[in-house]
Short mmCIF file of C-alpha atoms in Angstrom, two decimals:
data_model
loop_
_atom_site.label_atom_id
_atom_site.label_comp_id
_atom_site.label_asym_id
_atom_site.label_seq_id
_atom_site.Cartn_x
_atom_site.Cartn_y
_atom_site.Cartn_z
CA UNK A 250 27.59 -48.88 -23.24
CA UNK A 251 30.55 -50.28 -21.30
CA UNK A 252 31.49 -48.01 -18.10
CA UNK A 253 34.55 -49.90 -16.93
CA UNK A 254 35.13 -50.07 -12.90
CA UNK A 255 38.56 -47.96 -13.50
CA UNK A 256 39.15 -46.59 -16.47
CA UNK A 257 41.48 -48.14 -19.10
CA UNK A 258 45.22 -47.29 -18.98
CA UNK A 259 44.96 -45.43 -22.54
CA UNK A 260 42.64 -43.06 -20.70
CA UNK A 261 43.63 -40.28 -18.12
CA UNK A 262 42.64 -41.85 -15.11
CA UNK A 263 41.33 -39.40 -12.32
CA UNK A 264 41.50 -39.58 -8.46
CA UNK A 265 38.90 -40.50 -6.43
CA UNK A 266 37.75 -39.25 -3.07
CA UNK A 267 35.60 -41.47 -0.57
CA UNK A 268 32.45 -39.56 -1.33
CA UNK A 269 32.67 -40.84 -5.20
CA UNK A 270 33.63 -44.16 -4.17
CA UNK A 271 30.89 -44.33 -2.03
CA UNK A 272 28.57 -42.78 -4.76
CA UNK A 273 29.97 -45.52 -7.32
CA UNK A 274 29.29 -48.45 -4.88
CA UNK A 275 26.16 -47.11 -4.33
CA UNK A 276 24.94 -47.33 -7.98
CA UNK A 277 26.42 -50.42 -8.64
CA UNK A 278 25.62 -52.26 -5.69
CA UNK A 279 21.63 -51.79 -6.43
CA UNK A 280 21.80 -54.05 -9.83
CA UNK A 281 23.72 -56.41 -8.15
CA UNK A 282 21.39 -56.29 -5.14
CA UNK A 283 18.59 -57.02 -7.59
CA UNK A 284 20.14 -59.65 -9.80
CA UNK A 285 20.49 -61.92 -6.08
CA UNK A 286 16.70 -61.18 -5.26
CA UNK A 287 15.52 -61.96 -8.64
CA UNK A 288 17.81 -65.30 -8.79
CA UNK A 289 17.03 -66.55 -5.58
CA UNK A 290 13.26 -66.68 -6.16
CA UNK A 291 13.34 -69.09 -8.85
CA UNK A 292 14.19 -72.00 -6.29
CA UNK A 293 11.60 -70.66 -3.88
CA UNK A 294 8.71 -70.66 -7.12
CA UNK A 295 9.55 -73.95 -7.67
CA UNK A 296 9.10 -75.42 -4.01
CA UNK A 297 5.70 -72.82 -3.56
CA UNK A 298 3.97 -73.83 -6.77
CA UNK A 299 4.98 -77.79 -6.47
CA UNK A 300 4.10 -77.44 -2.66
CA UNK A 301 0.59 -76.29 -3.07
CA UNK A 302 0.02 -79.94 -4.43
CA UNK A 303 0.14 -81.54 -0.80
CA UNK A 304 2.39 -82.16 2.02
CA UNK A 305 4.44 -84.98 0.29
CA UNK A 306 4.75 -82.43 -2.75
CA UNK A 307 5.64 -79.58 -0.18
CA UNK A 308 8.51 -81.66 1.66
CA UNK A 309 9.25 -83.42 -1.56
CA UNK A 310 9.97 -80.14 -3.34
CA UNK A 311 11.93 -78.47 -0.13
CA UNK A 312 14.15 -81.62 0.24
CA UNK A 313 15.32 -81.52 -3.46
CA UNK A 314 15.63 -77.58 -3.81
CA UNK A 315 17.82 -78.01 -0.81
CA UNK A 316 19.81 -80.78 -2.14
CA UNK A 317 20.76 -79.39 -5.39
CA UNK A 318 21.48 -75.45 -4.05
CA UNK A 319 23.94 -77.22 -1.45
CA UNK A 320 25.36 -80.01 -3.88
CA UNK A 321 25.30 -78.23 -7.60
CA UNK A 322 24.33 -74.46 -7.46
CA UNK A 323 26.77 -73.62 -4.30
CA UNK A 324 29.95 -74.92 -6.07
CA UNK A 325 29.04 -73.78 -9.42
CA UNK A 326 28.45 -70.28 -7.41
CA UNK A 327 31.78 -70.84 -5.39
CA UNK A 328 33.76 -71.81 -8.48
CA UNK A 329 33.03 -68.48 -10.44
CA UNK A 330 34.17 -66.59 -7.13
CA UNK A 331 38.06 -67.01 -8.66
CA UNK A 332 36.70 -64.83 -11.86
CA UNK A 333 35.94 -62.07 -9.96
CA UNK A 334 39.48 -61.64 -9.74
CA UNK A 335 41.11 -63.04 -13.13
CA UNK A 336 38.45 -61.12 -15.21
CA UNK A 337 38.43 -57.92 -13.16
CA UNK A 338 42.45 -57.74 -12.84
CA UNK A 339 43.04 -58.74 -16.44
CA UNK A 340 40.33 -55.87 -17.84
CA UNK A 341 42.39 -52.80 -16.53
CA UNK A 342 45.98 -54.84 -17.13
CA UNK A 343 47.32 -52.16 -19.96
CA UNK A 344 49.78 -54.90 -20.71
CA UNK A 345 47.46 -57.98 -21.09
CA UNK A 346 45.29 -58.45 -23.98
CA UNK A 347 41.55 -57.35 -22.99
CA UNK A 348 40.51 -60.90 -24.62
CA UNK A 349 42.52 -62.88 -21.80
CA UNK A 350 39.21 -62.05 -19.56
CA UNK A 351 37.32 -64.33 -22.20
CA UNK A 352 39.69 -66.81 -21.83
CA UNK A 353 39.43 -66.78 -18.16
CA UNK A 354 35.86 -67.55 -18.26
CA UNK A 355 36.66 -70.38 -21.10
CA UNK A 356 38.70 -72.25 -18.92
CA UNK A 357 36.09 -72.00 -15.97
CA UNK A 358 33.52 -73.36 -18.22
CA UNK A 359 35.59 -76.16 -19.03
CA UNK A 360 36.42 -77.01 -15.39
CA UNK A 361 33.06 -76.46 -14.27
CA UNK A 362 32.42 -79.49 -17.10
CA UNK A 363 34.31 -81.24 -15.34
CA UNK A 364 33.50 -80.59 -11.89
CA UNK A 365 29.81 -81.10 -12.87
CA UNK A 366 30.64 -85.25 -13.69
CA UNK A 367 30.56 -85.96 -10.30
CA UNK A 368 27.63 -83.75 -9.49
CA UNK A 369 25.20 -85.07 -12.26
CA UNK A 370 26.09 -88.58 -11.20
CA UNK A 371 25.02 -88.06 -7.52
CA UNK A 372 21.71 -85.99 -8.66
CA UNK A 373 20.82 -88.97 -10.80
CA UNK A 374 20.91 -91.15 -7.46
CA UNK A 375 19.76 -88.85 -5.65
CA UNK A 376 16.58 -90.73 -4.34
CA UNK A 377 19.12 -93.66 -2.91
CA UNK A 378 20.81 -90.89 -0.99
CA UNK A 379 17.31 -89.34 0.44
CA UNK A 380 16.73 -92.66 1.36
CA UNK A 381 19.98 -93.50 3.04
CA UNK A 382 19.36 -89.91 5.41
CA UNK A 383 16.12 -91.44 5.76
CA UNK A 384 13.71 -89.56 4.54
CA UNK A 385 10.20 -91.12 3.66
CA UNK A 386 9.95 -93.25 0.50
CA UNK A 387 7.33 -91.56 -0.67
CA UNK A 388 9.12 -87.95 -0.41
CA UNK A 389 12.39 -89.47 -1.18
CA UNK A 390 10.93 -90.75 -5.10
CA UNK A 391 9.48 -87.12 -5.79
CA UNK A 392 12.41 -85.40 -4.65
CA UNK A 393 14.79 -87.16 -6.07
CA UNK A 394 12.59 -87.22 -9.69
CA UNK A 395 12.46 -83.43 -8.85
CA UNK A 396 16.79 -83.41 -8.57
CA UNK A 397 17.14 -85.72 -11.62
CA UNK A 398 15.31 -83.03 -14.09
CA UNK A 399 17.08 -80.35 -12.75
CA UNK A 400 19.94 -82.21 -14.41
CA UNK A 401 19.30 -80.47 -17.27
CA UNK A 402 19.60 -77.08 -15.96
CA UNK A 403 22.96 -77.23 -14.76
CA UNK A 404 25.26 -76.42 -17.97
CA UNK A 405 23.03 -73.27 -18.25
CA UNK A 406 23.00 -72.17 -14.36
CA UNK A 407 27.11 -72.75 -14.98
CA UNK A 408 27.26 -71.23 -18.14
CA UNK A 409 24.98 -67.76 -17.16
CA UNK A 410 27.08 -67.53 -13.76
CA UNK A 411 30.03 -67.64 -15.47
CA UNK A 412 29.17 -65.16 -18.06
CA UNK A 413 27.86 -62.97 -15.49
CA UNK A 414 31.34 -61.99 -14.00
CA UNK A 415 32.51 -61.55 -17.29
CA UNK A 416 29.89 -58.84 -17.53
CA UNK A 417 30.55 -57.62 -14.19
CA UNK A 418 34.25 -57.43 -14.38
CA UNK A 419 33.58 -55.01 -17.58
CA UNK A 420 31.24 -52.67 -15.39
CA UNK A 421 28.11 -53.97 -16.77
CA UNK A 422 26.29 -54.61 -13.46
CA UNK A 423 22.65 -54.10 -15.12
CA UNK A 424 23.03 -56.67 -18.03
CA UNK A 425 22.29 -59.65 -15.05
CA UNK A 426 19.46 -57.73 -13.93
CA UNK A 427 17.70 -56.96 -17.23
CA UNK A 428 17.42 -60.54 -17.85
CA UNK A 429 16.42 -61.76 -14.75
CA UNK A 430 13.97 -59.25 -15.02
CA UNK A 431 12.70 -61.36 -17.65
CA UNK A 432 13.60 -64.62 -16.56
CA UNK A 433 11.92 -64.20 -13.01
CA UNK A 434 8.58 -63.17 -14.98
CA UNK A 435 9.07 -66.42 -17.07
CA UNK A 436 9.85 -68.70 -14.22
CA UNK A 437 6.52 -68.04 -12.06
CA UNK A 438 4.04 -68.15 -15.68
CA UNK A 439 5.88 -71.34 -16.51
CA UNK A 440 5.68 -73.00 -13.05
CA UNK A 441 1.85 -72.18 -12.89
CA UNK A 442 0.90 -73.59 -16.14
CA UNK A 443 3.55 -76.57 -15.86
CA UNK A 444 2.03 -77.33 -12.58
CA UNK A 445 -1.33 -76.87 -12.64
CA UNK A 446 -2.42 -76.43 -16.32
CA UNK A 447 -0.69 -80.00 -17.93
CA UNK A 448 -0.35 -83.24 -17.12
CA UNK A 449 3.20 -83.32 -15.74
CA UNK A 450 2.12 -82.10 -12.52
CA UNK A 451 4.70 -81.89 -9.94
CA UNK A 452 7.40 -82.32 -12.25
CA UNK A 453 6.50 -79.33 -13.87
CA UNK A 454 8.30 -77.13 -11.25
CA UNK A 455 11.81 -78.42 -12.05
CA UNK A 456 11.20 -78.41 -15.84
CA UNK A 457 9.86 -74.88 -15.85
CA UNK A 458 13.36 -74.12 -13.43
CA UNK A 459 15.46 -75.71 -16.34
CA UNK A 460 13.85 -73.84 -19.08
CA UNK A 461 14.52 -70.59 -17.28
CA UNK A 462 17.99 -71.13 -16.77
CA UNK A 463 18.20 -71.67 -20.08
CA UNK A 464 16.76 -68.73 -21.26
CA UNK A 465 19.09 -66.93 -18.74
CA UNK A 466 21.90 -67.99 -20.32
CA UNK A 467 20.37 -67.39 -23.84
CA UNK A 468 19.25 -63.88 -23.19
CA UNK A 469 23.00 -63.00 -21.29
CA UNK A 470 24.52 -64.36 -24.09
CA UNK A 471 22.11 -62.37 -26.81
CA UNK A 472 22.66 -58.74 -24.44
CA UNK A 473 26.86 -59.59 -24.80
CA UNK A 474 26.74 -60.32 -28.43
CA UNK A 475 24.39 -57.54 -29.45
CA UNK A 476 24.76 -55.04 -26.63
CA UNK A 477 27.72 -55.02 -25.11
CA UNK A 478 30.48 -57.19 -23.56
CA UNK A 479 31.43 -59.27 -26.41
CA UNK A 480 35.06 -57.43 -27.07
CA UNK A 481 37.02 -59.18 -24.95
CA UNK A 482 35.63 -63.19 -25.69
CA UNK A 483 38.70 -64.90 -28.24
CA UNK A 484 36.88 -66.64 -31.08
CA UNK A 485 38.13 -69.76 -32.13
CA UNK A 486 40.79 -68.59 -34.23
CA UNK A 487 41.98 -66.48 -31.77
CA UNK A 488 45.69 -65.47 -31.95
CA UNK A 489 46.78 -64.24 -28.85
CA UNK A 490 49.44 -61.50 -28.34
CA UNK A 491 52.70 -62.85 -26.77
CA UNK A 492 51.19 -66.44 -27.08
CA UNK A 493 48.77 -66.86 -24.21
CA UNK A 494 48.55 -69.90 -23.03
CA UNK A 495 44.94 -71.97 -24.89
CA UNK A 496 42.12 -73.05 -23.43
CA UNK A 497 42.92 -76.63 -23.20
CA UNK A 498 46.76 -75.91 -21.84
CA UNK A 499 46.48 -77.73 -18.71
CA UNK A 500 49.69 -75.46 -17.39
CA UNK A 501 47.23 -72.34 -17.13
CA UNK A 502 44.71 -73.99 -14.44
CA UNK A 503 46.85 -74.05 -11.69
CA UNK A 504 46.34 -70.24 -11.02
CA UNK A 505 42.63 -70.55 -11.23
CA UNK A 506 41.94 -73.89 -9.34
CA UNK A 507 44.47 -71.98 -6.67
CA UNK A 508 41.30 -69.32 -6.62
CA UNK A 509 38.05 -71.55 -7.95
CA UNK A 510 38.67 -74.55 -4.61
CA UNK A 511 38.73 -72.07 -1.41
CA UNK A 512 36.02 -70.19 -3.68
CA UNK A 513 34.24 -73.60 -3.39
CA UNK A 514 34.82 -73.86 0.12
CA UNK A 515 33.85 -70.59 1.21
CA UNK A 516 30.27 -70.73 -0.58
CA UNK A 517 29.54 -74.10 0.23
CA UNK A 518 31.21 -74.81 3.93
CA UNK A 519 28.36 -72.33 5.20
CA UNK A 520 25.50 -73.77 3.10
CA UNK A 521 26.57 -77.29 4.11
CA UNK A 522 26.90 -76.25 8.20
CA UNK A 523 23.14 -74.29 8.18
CA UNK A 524 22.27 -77.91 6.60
CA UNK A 525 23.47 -79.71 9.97
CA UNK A 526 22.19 -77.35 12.04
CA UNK A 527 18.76 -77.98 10.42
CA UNK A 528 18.89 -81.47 11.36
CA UNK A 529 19.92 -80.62 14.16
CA UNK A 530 17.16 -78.42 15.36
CA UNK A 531 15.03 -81.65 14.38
CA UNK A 532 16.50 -83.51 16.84
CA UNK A 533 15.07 -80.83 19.50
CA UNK A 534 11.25 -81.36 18.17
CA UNK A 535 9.36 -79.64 15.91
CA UNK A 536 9.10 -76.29 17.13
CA UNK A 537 12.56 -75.79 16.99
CA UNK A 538 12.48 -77.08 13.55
CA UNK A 539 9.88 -74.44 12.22
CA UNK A 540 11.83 -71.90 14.32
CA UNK A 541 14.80 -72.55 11.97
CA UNK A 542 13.41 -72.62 8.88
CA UNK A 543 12.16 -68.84 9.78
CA UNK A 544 15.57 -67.44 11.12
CA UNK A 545 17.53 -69.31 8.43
CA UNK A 546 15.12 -67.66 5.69
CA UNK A 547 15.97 -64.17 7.53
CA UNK A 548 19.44 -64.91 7.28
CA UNK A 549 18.95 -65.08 3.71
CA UNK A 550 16.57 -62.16 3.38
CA UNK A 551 18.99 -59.74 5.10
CA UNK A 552 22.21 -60.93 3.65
CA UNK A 553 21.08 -59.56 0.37
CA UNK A 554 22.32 -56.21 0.35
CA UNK A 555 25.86 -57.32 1.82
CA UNK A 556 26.24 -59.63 -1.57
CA UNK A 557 25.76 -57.45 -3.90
CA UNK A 558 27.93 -54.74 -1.95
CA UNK A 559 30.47 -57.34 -2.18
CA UNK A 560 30.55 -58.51 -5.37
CA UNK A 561 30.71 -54.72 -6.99
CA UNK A 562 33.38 -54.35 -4.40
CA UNK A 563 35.44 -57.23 -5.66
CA UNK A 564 35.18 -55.85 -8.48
CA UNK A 565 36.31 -52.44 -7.88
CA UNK A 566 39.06 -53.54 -6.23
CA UNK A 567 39.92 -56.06 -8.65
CA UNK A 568 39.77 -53.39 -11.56
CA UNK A 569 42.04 -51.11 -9.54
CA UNK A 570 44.75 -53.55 -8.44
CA UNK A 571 44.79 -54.30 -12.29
CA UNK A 572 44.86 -51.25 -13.11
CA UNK A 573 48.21 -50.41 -11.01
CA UNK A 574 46.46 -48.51 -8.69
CA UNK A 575 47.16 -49.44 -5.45
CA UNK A 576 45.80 -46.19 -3.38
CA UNK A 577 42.50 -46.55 -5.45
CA UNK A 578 42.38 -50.26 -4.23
CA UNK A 579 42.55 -49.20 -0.97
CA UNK A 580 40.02 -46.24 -1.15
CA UNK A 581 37.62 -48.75 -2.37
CA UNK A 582 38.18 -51.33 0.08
CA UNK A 583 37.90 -48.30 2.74
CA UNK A 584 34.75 -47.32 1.49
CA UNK A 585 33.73 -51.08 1.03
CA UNK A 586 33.58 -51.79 5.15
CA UNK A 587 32.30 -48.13 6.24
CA UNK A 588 29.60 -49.21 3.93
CA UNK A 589 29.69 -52.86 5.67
CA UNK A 590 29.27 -51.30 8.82
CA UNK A 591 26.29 -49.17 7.87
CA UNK A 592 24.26 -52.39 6.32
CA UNK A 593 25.08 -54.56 8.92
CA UNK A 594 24.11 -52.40 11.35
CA UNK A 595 20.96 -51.56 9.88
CA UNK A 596 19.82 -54.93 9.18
CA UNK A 597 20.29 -56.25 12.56
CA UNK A 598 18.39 -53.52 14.33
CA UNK A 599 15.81 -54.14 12.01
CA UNK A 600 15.35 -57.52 12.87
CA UNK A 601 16.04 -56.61 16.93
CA UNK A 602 13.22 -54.16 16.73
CA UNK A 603 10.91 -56.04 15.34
CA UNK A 604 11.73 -59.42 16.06
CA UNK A 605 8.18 -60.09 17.31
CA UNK A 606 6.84 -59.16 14.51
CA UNK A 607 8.85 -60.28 11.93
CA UNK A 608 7.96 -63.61 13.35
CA UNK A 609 4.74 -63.50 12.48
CA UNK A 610 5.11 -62.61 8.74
CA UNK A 611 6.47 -66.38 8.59
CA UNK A 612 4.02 -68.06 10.82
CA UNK A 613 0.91 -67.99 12.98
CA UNK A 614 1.78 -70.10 15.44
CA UNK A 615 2.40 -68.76 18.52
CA UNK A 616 4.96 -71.26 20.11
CA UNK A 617 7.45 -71.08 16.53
CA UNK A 618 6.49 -67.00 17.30
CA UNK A 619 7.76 -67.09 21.11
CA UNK A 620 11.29 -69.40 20.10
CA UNK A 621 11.68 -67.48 16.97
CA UNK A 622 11.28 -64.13 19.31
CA UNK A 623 13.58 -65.00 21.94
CA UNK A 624 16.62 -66.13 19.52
CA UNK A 625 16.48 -62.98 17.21
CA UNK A 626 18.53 -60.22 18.84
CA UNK A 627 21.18 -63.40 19.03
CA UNK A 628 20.40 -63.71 15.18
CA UNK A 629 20.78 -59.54 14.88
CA UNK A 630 24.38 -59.89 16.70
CA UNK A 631 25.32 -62.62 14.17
CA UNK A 632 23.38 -61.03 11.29
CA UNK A 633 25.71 -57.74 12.05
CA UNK A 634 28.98 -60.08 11.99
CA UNK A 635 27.86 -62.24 8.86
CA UNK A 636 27.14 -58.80 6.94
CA UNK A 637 30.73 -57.68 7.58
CA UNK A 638 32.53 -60.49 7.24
CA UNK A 639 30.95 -60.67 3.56
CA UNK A 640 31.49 -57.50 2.35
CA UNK A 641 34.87 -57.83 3.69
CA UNK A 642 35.37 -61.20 1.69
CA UNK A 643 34.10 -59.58 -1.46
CA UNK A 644 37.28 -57.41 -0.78
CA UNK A 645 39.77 -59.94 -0.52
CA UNK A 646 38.28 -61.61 -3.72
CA UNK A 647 38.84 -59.00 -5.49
CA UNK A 648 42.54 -59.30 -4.42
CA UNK A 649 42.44 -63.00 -5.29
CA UNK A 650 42.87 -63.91 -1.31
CA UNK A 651 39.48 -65.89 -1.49
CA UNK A 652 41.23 -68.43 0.50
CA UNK A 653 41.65 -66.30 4.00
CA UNK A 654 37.65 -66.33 3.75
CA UNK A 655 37.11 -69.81 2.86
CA UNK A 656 40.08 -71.05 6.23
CA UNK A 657 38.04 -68.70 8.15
CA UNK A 658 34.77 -69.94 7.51
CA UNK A 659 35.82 -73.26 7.68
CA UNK A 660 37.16 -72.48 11.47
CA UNK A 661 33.65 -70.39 12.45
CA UNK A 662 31.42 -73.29 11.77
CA UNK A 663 33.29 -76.61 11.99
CA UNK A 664 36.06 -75.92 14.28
CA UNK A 665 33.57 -73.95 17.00
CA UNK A 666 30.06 -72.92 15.93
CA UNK A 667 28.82 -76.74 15.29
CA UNK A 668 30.82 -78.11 18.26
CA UNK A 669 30.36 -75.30 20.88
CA UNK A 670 26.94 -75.14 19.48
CA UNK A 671 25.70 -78.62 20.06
CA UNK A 672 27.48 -78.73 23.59
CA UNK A 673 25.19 -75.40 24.81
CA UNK A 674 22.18 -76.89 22.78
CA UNK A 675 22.52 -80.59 24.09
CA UNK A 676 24.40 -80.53 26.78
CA UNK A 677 23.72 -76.96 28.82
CA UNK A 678 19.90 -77.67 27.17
CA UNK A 679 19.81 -74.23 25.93
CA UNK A 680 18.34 -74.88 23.09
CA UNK A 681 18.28 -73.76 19.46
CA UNK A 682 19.42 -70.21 21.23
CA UNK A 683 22.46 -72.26 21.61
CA UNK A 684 23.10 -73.15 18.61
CA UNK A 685 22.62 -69.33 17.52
CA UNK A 686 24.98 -67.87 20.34
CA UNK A 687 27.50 -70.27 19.15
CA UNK A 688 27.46 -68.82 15.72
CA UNK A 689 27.06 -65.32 17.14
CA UNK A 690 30.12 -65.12 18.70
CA UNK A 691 32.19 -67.01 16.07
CA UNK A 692 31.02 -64.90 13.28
CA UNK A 693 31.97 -61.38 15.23
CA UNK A 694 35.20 -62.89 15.62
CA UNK A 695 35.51 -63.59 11.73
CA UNK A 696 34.08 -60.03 10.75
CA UNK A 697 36.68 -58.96 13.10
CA UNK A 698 39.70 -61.11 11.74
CA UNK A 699 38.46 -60.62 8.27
CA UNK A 700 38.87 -56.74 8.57
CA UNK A 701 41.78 -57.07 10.04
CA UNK A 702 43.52 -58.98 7.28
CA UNK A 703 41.69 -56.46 4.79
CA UNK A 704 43.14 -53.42 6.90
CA UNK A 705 46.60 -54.74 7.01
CA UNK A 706 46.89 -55.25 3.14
CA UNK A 707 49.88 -54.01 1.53
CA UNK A 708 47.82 -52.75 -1.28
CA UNK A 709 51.67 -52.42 -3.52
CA UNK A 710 52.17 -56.18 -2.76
CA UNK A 711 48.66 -56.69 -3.76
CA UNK A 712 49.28 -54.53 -7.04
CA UNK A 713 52.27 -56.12 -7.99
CA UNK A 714 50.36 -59.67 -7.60
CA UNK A 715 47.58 -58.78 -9.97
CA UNK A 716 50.15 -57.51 -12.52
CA UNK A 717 52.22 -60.60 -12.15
CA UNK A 718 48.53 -62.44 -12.28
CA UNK A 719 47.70 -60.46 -15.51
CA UNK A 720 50.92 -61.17 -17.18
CA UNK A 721 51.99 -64.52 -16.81
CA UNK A 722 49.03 -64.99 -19.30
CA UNK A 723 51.19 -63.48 -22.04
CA UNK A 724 54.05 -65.66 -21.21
CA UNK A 725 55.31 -67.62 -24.43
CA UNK A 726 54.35 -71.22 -24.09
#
């Protein structure tokens, strides 16, 4: 059954304290926490099963992974961010039509259509491009074969993100994770026989990738339809109350693009910057390469619990702010960065402690070990910032302010990490722990900034805005 975020304006509506908003974030967070985990590992089966075939396979497979998470998956990702607003808003709106939050996610399927033109066209040239970063001919054919099957995966990685905040926005943070929990299964069987039980070889990783995202989609789409969800999507012969605006009414896609590009920006402007700074540490030799590839995989690994923290929390906030409940809004957002605080804060003494280590679950050898050691409590400071600042964004998504994260990401990395970072690296020769301190110190300041602008929120402004939001949906046409 449904349990919305805030309960619908026809029902008494109680107050909450911090220790049940706490207790709420708690339960919903873990699903959410779980969907990421179980997500993410279907790019890393693909590279492990296709990379047990060789070298070439190994950097053949990394290369194109790479390449379509920071080209296709990112801004699909970054895209859906604006529905975490529009669908969570509209559901609690007592004066918009419960079916507008289907609509929402209509119209993001059609942009994403569009959006994905461009895309499909560079993955299907995507061996020119590894060639022009020059890559080796030999890993630049698999990789970009690898990219150009994954082609077919795209309208059903856009299609199950997209339905997924639908589900979200309606309190139904376990539907995600009940199919991944099959889809993950799937994805590792099918890689393993694609691989190494048929003729198709490597290509079998990418195909097995496309069939599970496919099956994703299919299974969210069977759990909404016969399970739950399915009440607010407008069939075709939808009649809207008040005449909201259609599908196809170009008029109604200014507010989303206004939400869906500094979504894009804020996903994809860090993926993109790690990206340079892996070339980067290439430039400094080898060691400093492997030493990346472990701390950027911790990066990953620890931001896990911080995303799905923040995307119930733009949720609750959205729900509330549509809801016309300002004070609740701000109790969850409260509760939001205590609860930032707490993860952050765990994580990066974690990874202090037992930086040596942690090292050595990645790799045995011992000169990756000793960099890798030496750069992780400036990884734990920046690990502590990046949690924050994330949780806090989910916040201000949830307000539909996704583009005060996306200007301050976009200042972090390319305005002073990458520059300040290659001067200390290159110039000061510190290193790849220059690179890291860099980032470290502009990532406090945007966990600072970023909890500033959340603390300062006139949550009645913020109200008013998701009820003007909600409601110029119903506007005649």
């Amino acid at each position: 059954m449904a349990s919305p975020l805030i309960p619908s304006a026809h029902v008494k509506i109680q107050s909450f304290s911090f220790r049940q908003e706490s207790s709420w974030l708690l339960k919903n967070a873990v699903p959410s926490v779980a969907s990421y985990l179980l997500q993410n590992s279907l790019q890393s089966v693909s590279v492990i099963t296709a990379g047990h075939l060789g070298s070439t396979e190994l950097a053949a497979a990394s290369l194109a992974s790479m390449f379509v998470t920071v080209t296709g998956l990112s801004t699909v990702m970054g895209t859906t961010l604006c529905l975490d607003t529009l669908c969570s808003q509209a559901y609690t709106n007592s004066q918009c039509d419960r079916k507008v939050v289907g609509l929402h996610v209509q119209r993001c399927l059609v942009f994403l259509s569009l959006l994905a033109l461009p895309i499909l066209a560079v993955w299907w040239f995507a061996d020119k491009v590894f060639l022009l970063l020059g890559q080796d001919p030999a890993v630049a054919l698999l990789a970009g074969r690898f990219v150009q099957w994954t082609i077919l995966g795209l309208p059903a990685f856009a299609a199950f993100e997209s339905l997924k905040k639908m589900v979200q926005a309606q309190g139904l943070f376990r539907a995600p994770t009940y199919v991944l929990c099959v889809g993950a299964p799937f994805n590792i069987v099918a890689s393993y026989v694609l691989v190494w039980h048929t003729s198709l070889g490597f290509i079998g990783a990418p195909i097995a990738a496309v069939l599970t995202y496919w099956l994703l989609a299919l299974l969210l789409i069977a759990y909404i339809v016969y399970v739950d969800g399915a009440q607010v999507w407008p069939d075709y012969h939808y009649q809207p109350v008040n005449d909201v605006t259609g599908v196809l009414d170009y008029r109604a896609y200014g507010p989303m693009l206004k939400l869906a590009i500094p979504g894009i920006l804020l996903i994809c402007s860090e993926n993109w910057a790690y990206e340079i700074i892996a070339l980067a540490s290439g430039w400094i030799g080898t060691t400093s390469q492997g030493a990346q590839s472990v701390i950027v995989t911790s990066v990953a690994i620890f931001y896990t619990v911080p995303f799905g923290v923040g995307i119930s929390s733009a949720n609750r906030v959205g729900n509330a702010l549509g809801a016309q409940r300002p004070q609740q809004a701000e109790m969850a957002a409260k509760t939001a960065l205590v609860a930032a605080c707490v993860v952050a804060s765990v994580n990066a003494s974690i990874l202090f402690l037992f930086r040596r280590r942690w090292a050595y679950l990645f790799t045995k050898d011992e000169e990756v070990v000793q960099m890798v050691s030496g750069v992780l409590p400036v990884v734990a400071v920046f690990i502590f910032g990046d949690n924050v600042a994330g949780i806090a964004d989910g916040v201000l998504n949830g307000q539909g302010r996704q583009h005060v994260g996306a200007w301050f990401n976009l200042a972090a990395y390319y305005v002073t990490s990458l520059p300040l970072g290659f001067f200390l690296c290159f110039r000061l020769n510190w290193g790849l722990q220059g690179i890291w301190v860099a980032l470290m110190v502009s990532l406090l300041v945007v966990a600072v900034a970023t909890v500033a602008v959340v603390l300062r929120s006139n949550w009645d402004q913020e109200s008013l805005k998701a009820r003007n939001r909600s409601n110029d949906e119903m506007k005649e046409m």
